[in-house]
C-alpha cells in the first residue's frame, strides 16, 4: 500500500514499515498525472519495469494499493 502526497516540492519514495510506502510527487492530482508519476518513482526505487506495476485500488484517493508482477 502507498500513501501519495501530490504537489510536493521534493519527490521521494520512503518506506513506512509493514510493506507500506509514502511517495511524494511534484505532479498535481489531475487527470491521473500523480498516479503515473507514482508508478514511475516506484519502478525506479524497486528496480523493476513500469509495466510490472498496476494500480488496483485508490485511483482517486491518497491511499492506494498497487500490484507488482515480476
PDB file of C-alpha atoms in Angstrom:
ATOM      1  CA  UNK A   1       0.000   0.000   0.000  1.00  0.00           C
ATOM      2  CA  UNK A   2       1.103   3.526  -0.753  1.00  0.00           C
ATOM      3  CA  UNK A   3       0.209   6.926   0.660  1.00  0.00           C
ATOM      4  CA  UNK A   4       0.640   9.605  -2.004  1.00  0.00           C
ATOM      5  CA  UNK A   5       1.472  13.233  -1.302  1.00  0.00           C
ATOM      6  CA  UNK A   6       0.917  15.175  -4.565  1.00  0.00           C
ATOM      7  CA  UNK A   7       2.253  18.660  -5.327  1.00  0.00           C
ATOM      8  CA  UNK A   8       5.328  18.102  -3.139  1.00  0.00           C
ATOM      9  CA  UNK A   9       8.446  20.184  -3.643  1.00  0.00           C
ATOM     10  CA  UNK A  10      10.723  17.152  -3.464  1.00  0.00           C
ATOM     11  CA  UNK A  11       9.969  13.736  -4.962  1.00  0.00           C
ATOM     12  CA  UNK A  12      10.781  10.680  -2.872  1.00  0.00           C
ATOM     13  CA  UNK A  13       9.828   7.094  -2.015  1.00  0.00           C
ATOM     14  CA  UNK A  14      10.059   6.382   1.711  1.00  0.00           C
ATOM     15  CA  UNK A  15       9.375   3.007   3.380  1.00  0.00           C
ATOM     16  CA  UNK A  16       6.829   3.322   6.162  1.00  0.00           C
ATOM     17  CA  UNK A  17       7.063  -0.200   7.597  1.00  0.00           C
ATOM     18  CA  UNK A  18       4.996  -3.316   7.037  1.00  0.00           C
ATOM     19  CA  UNK A  19       5.461  -3.102   3.272  1.00  0.00           C
ATOM     20  CA  UNK A  20       3.889   0.364   3.035  1.00  0.00           C
ATOM     21  CA  UNK A  21       5.432   3.403   1.399  1.00  0.00           C
ATOM     22  CA  UNK A  22       4.959   7.172   1.373  1.00  0.00           C
ATOM     23  CA  UNK A  23       5.528   8.575  -2.110  1.00  0.00           C
ATOM     24  CA  UNK A  24       5.878  12.319  -2.636  1.00  0.00           C
ATOM     25  CA  UNK A  25       5.402  13.554  -6.200  1.00  0.00           C
ATOM     26  CA  UNK A  26       5.503  17.034  -7.692  1.00  0.00           C
ATOM     27  CA  UNK A  27       2.710  16.200 -10.170  1.00  0.00           C
ATOM     28  CA  UNK A  28      -0.801  17.504  -9.492  1.00  0.00           C
ATOM     29  CA  UNK A  29      -3.637  15.042  -8.829  1.00  0.00           C
ATOM     30  CA  UNK A  30      -5.304  15.945 -12.132  1.00  0.00           C
ATOM     31  CA  UNK A  31      -6.155  13.512 -14.943  1.00  0.00           C
ATOM     32  CA  UNK A  32      -4.065  10.733 -13.358  1.00  0.00           C
ATOM     33  CA  UNK A  33      -0.759  12.602 -13.630  1.00  0.00           C
ATOM     34  CA  UNK A  34       0.154  11.954  -9.985  1.00  0.00           C
ATOM     35  CA  UNK A  35      -0.693   8.246 -10.347  1.00  0.00           C
ATOM     36  CA  UNK A  36       1.550   7.944 -13.410  1.00  0.00           C
ATOM     37  CA  UNK A  37       4.409   9.665 -11.591  1.00  0.00           C
ATOM     38  CA  UNK A  38       3.957   7.386  -8.546  1.00  0.00           C
ATOM     39  CA  UNK A  39       4.304   4.347 -10.810  1.00  0.00           C
ATOM     40  CA  UNK A  40       7.467   5.797 -12.377  1.00  0.00           C
ATOM     41  CA  UNK A  41       9.052   6.501  -8.971  1.00  0.00           C
ATOM     42  CA  UNK A  42       8.101   3.095  -7.548  1.00  0.00           C
ATOM     43  CA  UNK A  43       9.544   1.323 -10.589  1.00  0.00           C
ATOM     44  CA  UNK A  44      12.782   3.264 -10.253  1.00  0.00           C
ATOM     45  CA  UNK A  45      13.038   2.662  -6.485  1.00  0.00           C
ATOM     46  CA  UNK A  46      12.275  -1.064  -6.753  1.00  0.00           C
ATOM     47  CA  UNK A  47      14.375  -1.630  -9.881  1.00  0.00           C
ATOM     48  CA  UNK A  48      11.509  -3.022 -11.981  1.00  0.00           C
ATOM     49  CA  UNK A  49       9.685  -2.070 -15.182  1.00  0.00           C
ATOM     50  CA  UNK A  50       6.784   0.392 -15.015  1.00  0.00           C
ATOM     51  CA  UNK A  51       4.614  -2.156 -16.821  1.00  0.00           C
ATOM     52  CA  UNK A  52       5.063  -4.537 -13.865  1.00  0.00           C
ATOM     53  CA  UNK A  53       3.177  -2.154 -11.535  1.00  0.00           C
ATOM     54  CA  UNK A  54      -0.609  -1.910 -11.624  1.00  0.00           C
ATOM     55  CA  UNK A  55      -2.840   0.380  -9.579  1.00  0.00           C
ATOM     56  CA  UNK A  56      -5.640  -1.828  -8.219  1.00  0.00           C
ATOM     57  CA  UNK A  57      -7.349   0.421  -5.632  1.00  0.00           C
ATOM     58  CA  UNK A  58      -7.445   4.090  -4.683  1.00  0.00           C
ATOM     59  CA  UNK A  59      -7.453   5.673  -8.123  1.00  0.00           C
ATOM     60  CA  UNK A  60      -8.816   8.955  -6.762  1.00  0.00           C
ATOM     61  CA  UNK A  61      -7.626   8.925  -3.144  1.00  0.00           C
ATOM     62  CA  UNK A  62      -4.306   9.383  -1.372  1.00  0.00           C
ATOM     63  CA  UNK A  63      -4.243   5.783  -0.103  1.00  0.00           C
ATOM     64  CA  UNK A  64      -3.502   3.415  -2.972  1.00  0.00           C
ATOM     65  CA  UNK A  65      -2.860  -0.277  -3.461  1.00  0.00           C
ATOM     66  CA  UNK A  66      -0.530  -1.453  -6.196  1.00  0.00           C
ATOM     67  CA  UNK A  67       0.030  -4.951  -7.528  1.00  0.00           C
ATOM     68  CA  UNK A  68       3.575  -5.779  -8.588  1.00  0.00           C
ATOM     69  CA  UNK A  69       4.220  -8.523 -11.146  1.00  0.00           C
ATOM     70  CA  UNK A  70       7.743  -9.805 -11.601  1.00  0.00           C
TER      71      UNK A  70
END
